[in-house]
Coordinates of C-alpha atoms in Angstrom, one line a residue:
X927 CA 0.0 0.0 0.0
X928 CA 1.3 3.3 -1.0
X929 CA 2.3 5.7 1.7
X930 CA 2.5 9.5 2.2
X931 CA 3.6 11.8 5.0
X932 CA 2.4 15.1 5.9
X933 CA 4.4 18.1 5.7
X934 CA 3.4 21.3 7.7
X935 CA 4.7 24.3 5.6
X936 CA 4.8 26.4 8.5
X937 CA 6.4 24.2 11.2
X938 CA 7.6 26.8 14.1
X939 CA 9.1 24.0 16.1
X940 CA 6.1 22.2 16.1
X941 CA 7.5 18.4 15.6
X942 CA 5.4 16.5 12.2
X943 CA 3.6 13.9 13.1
X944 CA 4.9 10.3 12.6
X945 CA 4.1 8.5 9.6
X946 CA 2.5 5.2 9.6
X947 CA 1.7 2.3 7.1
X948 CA -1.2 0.6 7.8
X949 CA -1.6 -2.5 5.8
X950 CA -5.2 -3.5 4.7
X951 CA -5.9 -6.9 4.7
X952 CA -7.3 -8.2 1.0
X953 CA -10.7 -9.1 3.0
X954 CA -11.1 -5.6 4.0
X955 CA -10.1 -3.8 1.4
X956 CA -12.7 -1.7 -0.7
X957 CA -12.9 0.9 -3.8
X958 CA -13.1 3.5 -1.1
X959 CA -10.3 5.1 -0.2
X960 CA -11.2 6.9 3.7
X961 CA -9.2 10.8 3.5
X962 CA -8.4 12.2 6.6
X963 CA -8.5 16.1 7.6
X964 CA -5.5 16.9 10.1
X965 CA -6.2 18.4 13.2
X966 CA -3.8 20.8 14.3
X967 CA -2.0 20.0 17.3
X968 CA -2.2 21.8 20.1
X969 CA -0.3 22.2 23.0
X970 CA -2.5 20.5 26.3
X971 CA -3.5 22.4 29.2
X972 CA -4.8 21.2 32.4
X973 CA -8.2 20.2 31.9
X974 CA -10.3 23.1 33.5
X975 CA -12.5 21.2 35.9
X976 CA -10.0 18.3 36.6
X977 CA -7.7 18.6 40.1
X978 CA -5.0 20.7 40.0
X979 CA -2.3 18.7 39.2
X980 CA 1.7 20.6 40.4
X981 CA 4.7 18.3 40.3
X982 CA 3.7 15.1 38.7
X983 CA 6.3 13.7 36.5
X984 CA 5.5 10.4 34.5
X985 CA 4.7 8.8 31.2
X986 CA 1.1 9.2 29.3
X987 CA 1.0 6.1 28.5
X988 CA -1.7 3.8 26.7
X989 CA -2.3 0.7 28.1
X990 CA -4.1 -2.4 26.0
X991 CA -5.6 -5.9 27.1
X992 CA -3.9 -7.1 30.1
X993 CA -3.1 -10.5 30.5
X994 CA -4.9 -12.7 33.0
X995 CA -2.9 -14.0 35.9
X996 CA -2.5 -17.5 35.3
X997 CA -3.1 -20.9 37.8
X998 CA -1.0 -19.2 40.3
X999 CA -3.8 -16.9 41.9
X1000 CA -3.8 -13.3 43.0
X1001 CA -2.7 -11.4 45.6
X1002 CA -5.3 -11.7 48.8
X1003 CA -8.7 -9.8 48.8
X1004 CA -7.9 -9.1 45.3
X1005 CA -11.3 -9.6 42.7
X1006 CA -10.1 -12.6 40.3
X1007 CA -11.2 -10.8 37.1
X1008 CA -13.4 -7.4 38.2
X1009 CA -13.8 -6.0 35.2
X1010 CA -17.5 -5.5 33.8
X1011 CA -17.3 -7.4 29.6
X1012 CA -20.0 -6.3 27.3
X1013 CA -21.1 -8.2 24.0
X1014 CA -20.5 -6.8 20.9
X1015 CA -24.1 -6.0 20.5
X1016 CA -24.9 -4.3 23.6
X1017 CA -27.2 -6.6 24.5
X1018 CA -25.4 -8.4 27.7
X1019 CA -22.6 -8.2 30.4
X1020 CA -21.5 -10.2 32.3
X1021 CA -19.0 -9.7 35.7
X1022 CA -18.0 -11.4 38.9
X1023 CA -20.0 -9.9 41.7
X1024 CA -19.0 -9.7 45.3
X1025 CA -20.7 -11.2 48.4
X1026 CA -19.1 -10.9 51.8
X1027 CA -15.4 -12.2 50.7
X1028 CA -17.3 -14.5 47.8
X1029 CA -16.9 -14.3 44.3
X1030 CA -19.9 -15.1 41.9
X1031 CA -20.2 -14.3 38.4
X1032 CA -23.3 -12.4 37.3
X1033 CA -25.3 -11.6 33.8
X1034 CA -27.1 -8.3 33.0
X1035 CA -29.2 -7.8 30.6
X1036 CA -28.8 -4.5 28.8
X1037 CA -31.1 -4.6 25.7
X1038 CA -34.7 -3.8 27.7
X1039 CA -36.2 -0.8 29.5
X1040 CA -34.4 -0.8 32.2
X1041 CA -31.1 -2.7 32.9
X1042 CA -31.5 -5.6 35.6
X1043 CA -29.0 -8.5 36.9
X1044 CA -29.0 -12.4 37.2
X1045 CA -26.8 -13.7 39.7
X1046 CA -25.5 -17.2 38.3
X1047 CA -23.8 -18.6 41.3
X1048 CA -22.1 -21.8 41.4
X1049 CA -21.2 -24.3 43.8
X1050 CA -18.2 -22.5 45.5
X1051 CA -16.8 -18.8 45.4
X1052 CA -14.7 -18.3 42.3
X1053 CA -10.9 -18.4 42.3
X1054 CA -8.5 -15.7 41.8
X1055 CA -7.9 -16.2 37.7
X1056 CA -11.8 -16.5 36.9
X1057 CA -12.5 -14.9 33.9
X1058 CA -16.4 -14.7 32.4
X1059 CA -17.6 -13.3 28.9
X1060 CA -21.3 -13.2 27.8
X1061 CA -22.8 -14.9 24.9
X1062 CA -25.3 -13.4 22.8
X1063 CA -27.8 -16.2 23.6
X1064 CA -27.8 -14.7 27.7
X1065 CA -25.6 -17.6 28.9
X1066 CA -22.1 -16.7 30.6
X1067 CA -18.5 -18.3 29.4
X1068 CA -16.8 -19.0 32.8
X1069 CA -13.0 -20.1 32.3
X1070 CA -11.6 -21.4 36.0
X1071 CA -7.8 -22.2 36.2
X1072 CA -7.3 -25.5 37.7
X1073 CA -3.7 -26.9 38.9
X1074 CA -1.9 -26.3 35.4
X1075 CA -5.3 -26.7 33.2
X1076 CA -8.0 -24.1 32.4
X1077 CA -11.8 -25.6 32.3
X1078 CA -14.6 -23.8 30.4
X1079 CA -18.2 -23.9 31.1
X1080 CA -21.9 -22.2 30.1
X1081 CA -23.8 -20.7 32.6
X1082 CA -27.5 -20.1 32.9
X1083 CA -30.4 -19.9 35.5
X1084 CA -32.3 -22.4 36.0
X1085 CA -35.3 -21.0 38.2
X1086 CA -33.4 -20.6 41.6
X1087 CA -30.4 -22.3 40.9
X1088 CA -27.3 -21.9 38.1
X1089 CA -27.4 -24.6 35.2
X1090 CA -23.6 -25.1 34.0
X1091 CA -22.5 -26.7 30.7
X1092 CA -19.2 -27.9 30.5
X1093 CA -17.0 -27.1 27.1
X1094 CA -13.9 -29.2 28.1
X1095 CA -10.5 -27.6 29.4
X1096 CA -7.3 -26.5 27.6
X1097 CA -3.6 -27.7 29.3
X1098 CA -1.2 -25.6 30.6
X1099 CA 1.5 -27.1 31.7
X1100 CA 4.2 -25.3 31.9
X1101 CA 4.1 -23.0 34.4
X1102 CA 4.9 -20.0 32.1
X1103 CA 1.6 -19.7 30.2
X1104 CA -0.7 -17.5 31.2
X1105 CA -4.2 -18.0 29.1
X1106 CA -7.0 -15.1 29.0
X1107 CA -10.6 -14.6 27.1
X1108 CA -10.2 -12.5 23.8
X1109 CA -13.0 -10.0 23.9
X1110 CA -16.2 -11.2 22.7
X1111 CA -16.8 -11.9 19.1
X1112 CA -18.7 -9.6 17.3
X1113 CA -21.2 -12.6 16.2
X1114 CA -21.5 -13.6 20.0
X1115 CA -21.9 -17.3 19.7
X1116 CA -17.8 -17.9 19.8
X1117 CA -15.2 -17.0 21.9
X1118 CA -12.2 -17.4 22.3
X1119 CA -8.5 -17.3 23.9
X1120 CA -4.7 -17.0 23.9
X1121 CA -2.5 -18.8 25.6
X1122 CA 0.7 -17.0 25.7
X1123 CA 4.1 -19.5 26.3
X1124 CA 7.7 -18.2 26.6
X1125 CA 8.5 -17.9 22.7
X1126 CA 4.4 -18.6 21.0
X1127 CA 0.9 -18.0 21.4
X1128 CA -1.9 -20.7 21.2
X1129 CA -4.8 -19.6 19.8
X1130 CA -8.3 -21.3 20.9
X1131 CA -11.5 -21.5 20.0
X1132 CA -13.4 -21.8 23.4
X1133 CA -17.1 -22.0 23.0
X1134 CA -19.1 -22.2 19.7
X1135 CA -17.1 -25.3 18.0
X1136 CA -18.5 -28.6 17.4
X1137 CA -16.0 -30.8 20.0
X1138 CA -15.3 -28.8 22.8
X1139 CA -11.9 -26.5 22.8
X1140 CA -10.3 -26.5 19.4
X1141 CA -6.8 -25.2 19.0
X1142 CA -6.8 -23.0 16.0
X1143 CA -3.2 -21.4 15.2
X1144 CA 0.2 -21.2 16.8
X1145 CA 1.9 -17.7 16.8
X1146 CA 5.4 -17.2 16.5
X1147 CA 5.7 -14.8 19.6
X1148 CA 4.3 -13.5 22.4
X1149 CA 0.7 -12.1 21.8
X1150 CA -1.1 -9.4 24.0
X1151 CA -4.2 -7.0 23.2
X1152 CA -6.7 -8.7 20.2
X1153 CA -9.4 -6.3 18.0
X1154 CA -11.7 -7.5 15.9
X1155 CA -11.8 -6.0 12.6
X1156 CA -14.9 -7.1 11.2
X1157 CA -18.6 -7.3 11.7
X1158 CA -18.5 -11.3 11.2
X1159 CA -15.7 -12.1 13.7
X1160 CA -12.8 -13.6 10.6
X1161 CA -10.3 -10.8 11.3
X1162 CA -8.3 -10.3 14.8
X1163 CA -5.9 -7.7 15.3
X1164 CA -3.2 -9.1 18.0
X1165 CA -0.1 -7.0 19.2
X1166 CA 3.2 -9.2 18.8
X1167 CA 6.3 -9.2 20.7
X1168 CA 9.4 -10.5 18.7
X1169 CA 13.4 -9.6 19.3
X1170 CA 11.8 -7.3 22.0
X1171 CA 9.6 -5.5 19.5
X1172 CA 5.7 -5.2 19.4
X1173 CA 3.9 -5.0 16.2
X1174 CA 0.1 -5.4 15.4
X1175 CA -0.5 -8.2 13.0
X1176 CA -3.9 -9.5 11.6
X1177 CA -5.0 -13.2 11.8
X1178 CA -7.7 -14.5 9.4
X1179 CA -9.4 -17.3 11.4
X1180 CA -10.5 -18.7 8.2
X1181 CA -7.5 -19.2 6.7
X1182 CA -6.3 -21.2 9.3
X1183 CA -4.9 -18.6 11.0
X1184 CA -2.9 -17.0 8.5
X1185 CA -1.2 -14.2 9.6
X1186 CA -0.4 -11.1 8.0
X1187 CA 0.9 -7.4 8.9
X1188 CA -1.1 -4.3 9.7
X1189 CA 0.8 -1.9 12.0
X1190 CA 4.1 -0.3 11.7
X1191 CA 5.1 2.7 12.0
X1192 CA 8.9 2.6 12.5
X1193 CA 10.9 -0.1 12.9
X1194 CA 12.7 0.2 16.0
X1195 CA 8.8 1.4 17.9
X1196 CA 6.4 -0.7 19.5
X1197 CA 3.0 -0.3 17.8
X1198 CA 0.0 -2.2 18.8
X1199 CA -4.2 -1.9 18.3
X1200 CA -5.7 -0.7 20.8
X1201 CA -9.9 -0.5 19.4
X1202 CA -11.2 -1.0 16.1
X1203 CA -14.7 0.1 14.3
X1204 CA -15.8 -2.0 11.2
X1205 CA -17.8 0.9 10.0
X1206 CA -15.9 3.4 9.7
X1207 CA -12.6 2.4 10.0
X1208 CA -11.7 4.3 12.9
X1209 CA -8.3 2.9 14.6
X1210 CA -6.8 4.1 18.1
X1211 CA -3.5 3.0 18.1
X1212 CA -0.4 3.2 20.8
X1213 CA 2.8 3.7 19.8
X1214 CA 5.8 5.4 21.2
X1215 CA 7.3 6.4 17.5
X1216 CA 6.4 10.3 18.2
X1217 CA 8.5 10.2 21.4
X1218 CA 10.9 6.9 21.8
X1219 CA 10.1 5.7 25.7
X1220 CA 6.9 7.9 25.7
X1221 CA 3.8 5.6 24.6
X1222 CA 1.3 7.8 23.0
X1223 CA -2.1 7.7 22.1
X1224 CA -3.1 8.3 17.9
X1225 CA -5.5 7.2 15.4
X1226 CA -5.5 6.3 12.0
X1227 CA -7.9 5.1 9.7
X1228 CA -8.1 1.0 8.0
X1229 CA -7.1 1.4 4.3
X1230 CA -5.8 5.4 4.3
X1231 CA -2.8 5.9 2.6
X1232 CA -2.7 9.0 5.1
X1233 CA 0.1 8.6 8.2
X1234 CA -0.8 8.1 11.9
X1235 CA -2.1 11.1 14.0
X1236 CA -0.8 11.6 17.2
X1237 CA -3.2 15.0 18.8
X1238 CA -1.6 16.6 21.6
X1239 CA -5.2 16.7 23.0
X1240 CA -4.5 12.8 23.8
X1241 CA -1.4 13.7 25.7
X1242 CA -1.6 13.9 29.4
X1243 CA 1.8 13.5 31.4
X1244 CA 1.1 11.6 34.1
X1245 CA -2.1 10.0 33.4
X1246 CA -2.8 6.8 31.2
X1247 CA -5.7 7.3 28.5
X1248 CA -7.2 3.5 27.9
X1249 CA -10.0 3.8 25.0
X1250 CA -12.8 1.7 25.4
X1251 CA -15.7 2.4 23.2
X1252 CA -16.1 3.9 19.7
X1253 CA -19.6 5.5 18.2
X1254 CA -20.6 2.5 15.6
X1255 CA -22.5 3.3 12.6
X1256 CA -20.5 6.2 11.1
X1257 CA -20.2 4.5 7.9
X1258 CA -16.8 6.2 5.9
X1259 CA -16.9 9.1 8.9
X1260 CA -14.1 8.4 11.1
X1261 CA -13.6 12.1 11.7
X1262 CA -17.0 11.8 13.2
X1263 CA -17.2 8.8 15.5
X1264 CA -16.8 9.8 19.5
X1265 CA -14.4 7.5 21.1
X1266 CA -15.0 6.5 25.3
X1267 CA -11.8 6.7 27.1
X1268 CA -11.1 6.1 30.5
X1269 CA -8.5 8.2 32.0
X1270 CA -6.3 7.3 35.3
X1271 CA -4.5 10.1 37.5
X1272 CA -3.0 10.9 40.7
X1273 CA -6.7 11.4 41.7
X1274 CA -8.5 8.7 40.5
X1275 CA -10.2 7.7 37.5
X1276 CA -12.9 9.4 35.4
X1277 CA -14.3 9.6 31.8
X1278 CA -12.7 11.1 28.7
X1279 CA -14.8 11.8 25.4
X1280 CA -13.1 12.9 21.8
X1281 CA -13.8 13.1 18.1
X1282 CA -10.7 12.7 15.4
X1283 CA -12.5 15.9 14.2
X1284 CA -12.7 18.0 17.1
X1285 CA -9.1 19.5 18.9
X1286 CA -10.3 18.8 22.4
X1287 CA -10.7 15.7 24.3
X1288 CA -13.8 16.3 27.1
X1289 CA -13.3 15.0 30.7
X1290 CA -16.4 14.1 32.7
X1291 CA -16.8 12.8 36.2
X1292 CA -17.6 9.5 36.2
X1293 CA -20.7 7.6 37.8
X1294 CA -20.4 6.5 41.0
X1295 CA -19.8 2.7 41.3
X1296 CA -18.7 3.1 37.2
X1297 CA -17.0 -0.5 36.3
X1298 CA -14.1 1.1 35.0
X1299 CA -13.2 0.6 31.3
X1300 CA -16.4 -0.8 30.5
X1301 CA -19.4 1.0 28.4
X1302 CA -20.8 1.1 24.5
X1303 CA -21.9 3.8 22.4
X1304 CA -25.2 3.7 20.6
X1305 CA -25.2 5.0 17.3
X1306 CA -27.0 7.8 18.1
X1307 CA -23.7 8.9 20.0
X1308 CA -24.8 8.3 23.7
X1309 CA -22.4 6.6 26.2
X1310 CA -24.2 4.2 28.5
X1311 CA -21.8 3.4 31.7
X1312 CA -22.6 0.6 33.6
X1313 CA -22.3 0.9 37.4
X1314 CA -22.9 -0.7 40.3
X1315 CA -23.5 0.7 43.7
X1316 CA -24.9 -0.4 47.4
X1317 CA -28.2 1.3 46.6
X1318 CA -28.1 0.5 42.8
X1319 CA -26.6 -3.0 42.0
X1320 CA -27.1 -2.9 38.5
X1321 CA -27.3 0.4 36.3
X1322 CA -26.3 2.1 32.9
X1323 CA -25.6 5.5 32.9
X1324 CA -26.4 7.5 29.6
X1325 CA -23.7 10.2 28.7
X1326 CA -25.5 12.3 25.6
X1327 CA -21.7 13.1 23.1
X1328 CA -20.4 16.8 23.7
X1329 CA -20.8 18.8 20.8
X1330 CA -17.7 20.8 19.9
X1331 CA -18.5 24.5 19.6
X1332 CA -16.9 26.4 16.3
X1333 CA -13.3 28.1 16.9
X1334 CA -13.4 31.2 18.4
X1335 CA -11.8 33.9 16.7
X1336 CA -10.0 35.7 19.8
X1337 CA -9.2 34.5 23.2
X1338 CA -11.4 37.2 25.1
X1339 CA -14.2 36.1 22.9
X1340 CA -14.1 31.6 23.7
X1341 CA -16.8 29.5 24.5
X1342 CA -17.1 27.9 27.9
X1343 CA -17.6 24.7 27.7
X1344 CA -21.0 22.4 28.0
X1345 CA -22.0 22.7 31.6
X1346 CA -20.6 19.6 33.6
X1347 CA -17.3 18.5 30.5
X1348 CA -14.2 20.2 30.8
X1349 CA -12.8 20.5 27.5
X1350 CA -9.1 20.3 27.0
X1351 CA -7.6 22.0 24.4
X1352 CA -4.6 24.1 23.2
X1353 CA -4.7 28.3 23.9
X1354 CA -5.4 30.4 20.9
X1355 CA -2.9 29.5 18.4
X1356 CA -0.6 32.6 17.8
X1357 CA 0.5 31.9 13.8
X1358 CA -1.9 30.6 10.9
X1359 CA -3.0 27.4 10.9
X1360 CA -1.0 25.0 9.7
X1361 CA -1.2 24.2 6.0
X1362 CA -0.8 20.9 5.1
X1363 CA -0.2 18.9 1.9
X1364 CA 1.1 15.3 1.1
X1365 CA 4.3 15.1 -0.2
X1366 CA 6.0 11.8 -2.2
X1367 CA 7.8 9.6 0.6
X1368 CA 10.9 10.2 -0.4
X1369 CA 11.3 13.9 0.6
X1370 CA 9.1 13.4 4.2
X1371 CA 11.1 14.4 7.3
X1372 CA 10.3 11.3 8.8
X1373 CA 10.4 9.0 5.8
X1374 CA 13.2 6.7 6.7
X1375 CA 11.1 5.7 9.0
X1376 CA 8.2 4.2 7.3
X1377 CA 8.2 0.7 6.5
X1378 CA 6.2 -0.8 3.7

């Protein structure tokens, strides 16, 4: 895929922006070829109704899919997998719930009028290493760790109690191997997992196959993060780790796992997928190309022959911007599509909203009880947050997407922003904008670094 870099013509020691290739797989690709405006970057304030922050030195860094602890456990009191997962289409969640000091995994159902939970207890309090994923049918995918083999199971009530169908277990030997859920499928009747070993990654098919666990590909390298590129659940984006490098690659699961590039921006940075939306093919990507030993946050677009944007609005020294949730059903509008983030700090954790179009990224308090990193856009751009809380066990929280106001033309004359978001942006810019135009590889300032 040709490449081109974008050269501002009026630079004033702003740095350019680092060029990317993103490689389209063929199954993707389309006649359309998706343009992208450039923002201008800005230089990033402190967000106006965030804590002061004075002092704090660290990294803004992005972090991806963690892996699961494997059979060994967790530290003590610790939840064995807290975090709230959502199917692709919004219609379930599942989570493990807390009882006194007993775990339990719960389903909630998302898709009526009002939001309402199903506890699906088992026999005995989960482990530390319990991970759960619901199915688009309403059962929950449990996967237990047990002495060096993980076992997989459906849940679903059964009047008062918890039915449980077992799928069958995948080995793990050696001690090394830490296995975890991939996020849900986008068709929801799959799932499925990695199992990450010292120098390859196992890829499974959990739940949905004819025979129990089937074990799908082996991945030269270590394999963290996984995005799902398409509507029908054939391409997944992983991040791999080779010679102490981390590249995003696409596996086609119905080619037998065949796997091919998609990310890299230089070759000597670590580039990986952090959230993906079929429609429009809106990327968020991490990548510490702009800044070597800096991870930062940019997005690019699947099948533009434009370079990887890296906004100083999605800079933050010392906080750590995850994105969760992109606005589906932009079809072709990636500028357009408002992108969830969650946003950690010396003070805590709250909620960040931002458009590729817009120069600001929003922060927002978040609800109380929020299960952090978790919520879905609608198409109609609202953010529902799930939380759960001693008077509210189950809720969703609906977050309506700010609406950037136009440029003001002077300082003295700016818009406030929307009562209750605090809008983080650069101060007036003192030159012209920046005029941009592509230029042939060859002759961009940072074209030794792009790799076909």
């Amino acid at each position: 895929m040709p490449a081109c870099a974008i050269e501002p013509t009026a630079a004033d020691g702003e740095a350019p922006e680092a060029p990317g290739a993103l490689q389209t797989p063929e199954v993707l690709q389309t006649p359309e070829v998706f343009a992208i405006r450039e923002v201008a970057a800005l230089e990033t304030p402190e967000a106006l109704n965030a804590p002061e922050v004075s002092g704090v030195s660290g990294v803004s860094g992005v972090s991806g899919v963690s892996e699961a602890p494997g059979c060994s456990g967790a530290e003590p009191g610790t939840p064995p997998h807290a975090d709230c997962v959502i199917t692709a289409d919004g219609a379930y969640a599942a989570r493990l719930a807390r009882a006194g000091d007993c775990w339990f995994p719960e389903r909630w159902t998302l898709d009526g009028p009002e939001p309402y939970a199903v506890p699906l207890p088992g026999n005995q309090p989960e482990e530390p290493g319990t991970e759960v994923q619901p199915m688009a049918d309403g059962r929950v995918l449990i996967r237990r760790p047990i002495d060096g083999r993980h076992a997989f199971s459906l849940l679903y009530p059964t009047g008062p109690g918890t039915g449980e169908l077992p799928l069958g277990a995948v080995e793990c030997p050696d001690e090394g191997t830490r296995l975890r859920l991939l996020p849900p499928a986008p068709c929801g009747g799959r799932a499925y997992a990695l199992a990450v070993g010292r120098s390859t990654t196992a890829l499974w098919l959990v739940a949905g196959g004819a025979f129990g666990p089937e074990h799908l590909a082996e991945i030269p390298g270590r394999c963290s993060g996984g995005v799902w590129l398409d509507r029908t659940g054939r391409m997944l984006a992983l991040d791999r780790e080779v010679g102490g490098r981390t590249k995003a690659i696409v596996v086609d699961l119905e080619r037998g796992g065949e796997m091919s590039e998609l990310l890299q921006i230089s070759a000597d940075s670590d580039d990986r997928l952090l959230l993906a939306d079929p429609d429009s093919g809106l990327l968020l990507i991490g990548s510490d190309a702009p800044s070597p030993g800096d991870t930062r946050l940019g997005w690019g677009v699947l099948g533009s022959t434009l370079p990887v944007r890296f906004p100083e609005s999605l800079h933050l020294p010392g906080h750590t911007l995850t994105p969760f949730a992109i606005q589906p059903g932009q079809m072709l509008l990636p500028e357009g599509c408002a992108v969830g983030l969650r946003i950690d700090g010396p003070f805590g954790t709250w909620v960040g909203v931002w458009r590729p179009a817009d120069r600001r990224l929003y922060q927002l308090a978040a609800p109380e009880g929020w299960l952090a990193g978790s919520g879905l856009w609608t198409a109609a751009g609202v953010l529902r947050l799930p939380y759960a809380t001693a008077a509210e066990p189950c809720g969703v929280a609906p977050v309506p997407a700010p609406i950037a106001a136009p440029p003001s033309p002077a300082p003295s004359e700016g818009m406030s922003p929307p009562e209750g978001l605090s809008a983080v942006e650069g101060s007036a810019p003192t030159r012209p904008p920046l005029a941009l135009r592509p230029i042939p590889l060859q002759q961009a300032p940072l074209g030794s670094l792009v790799t076909k």
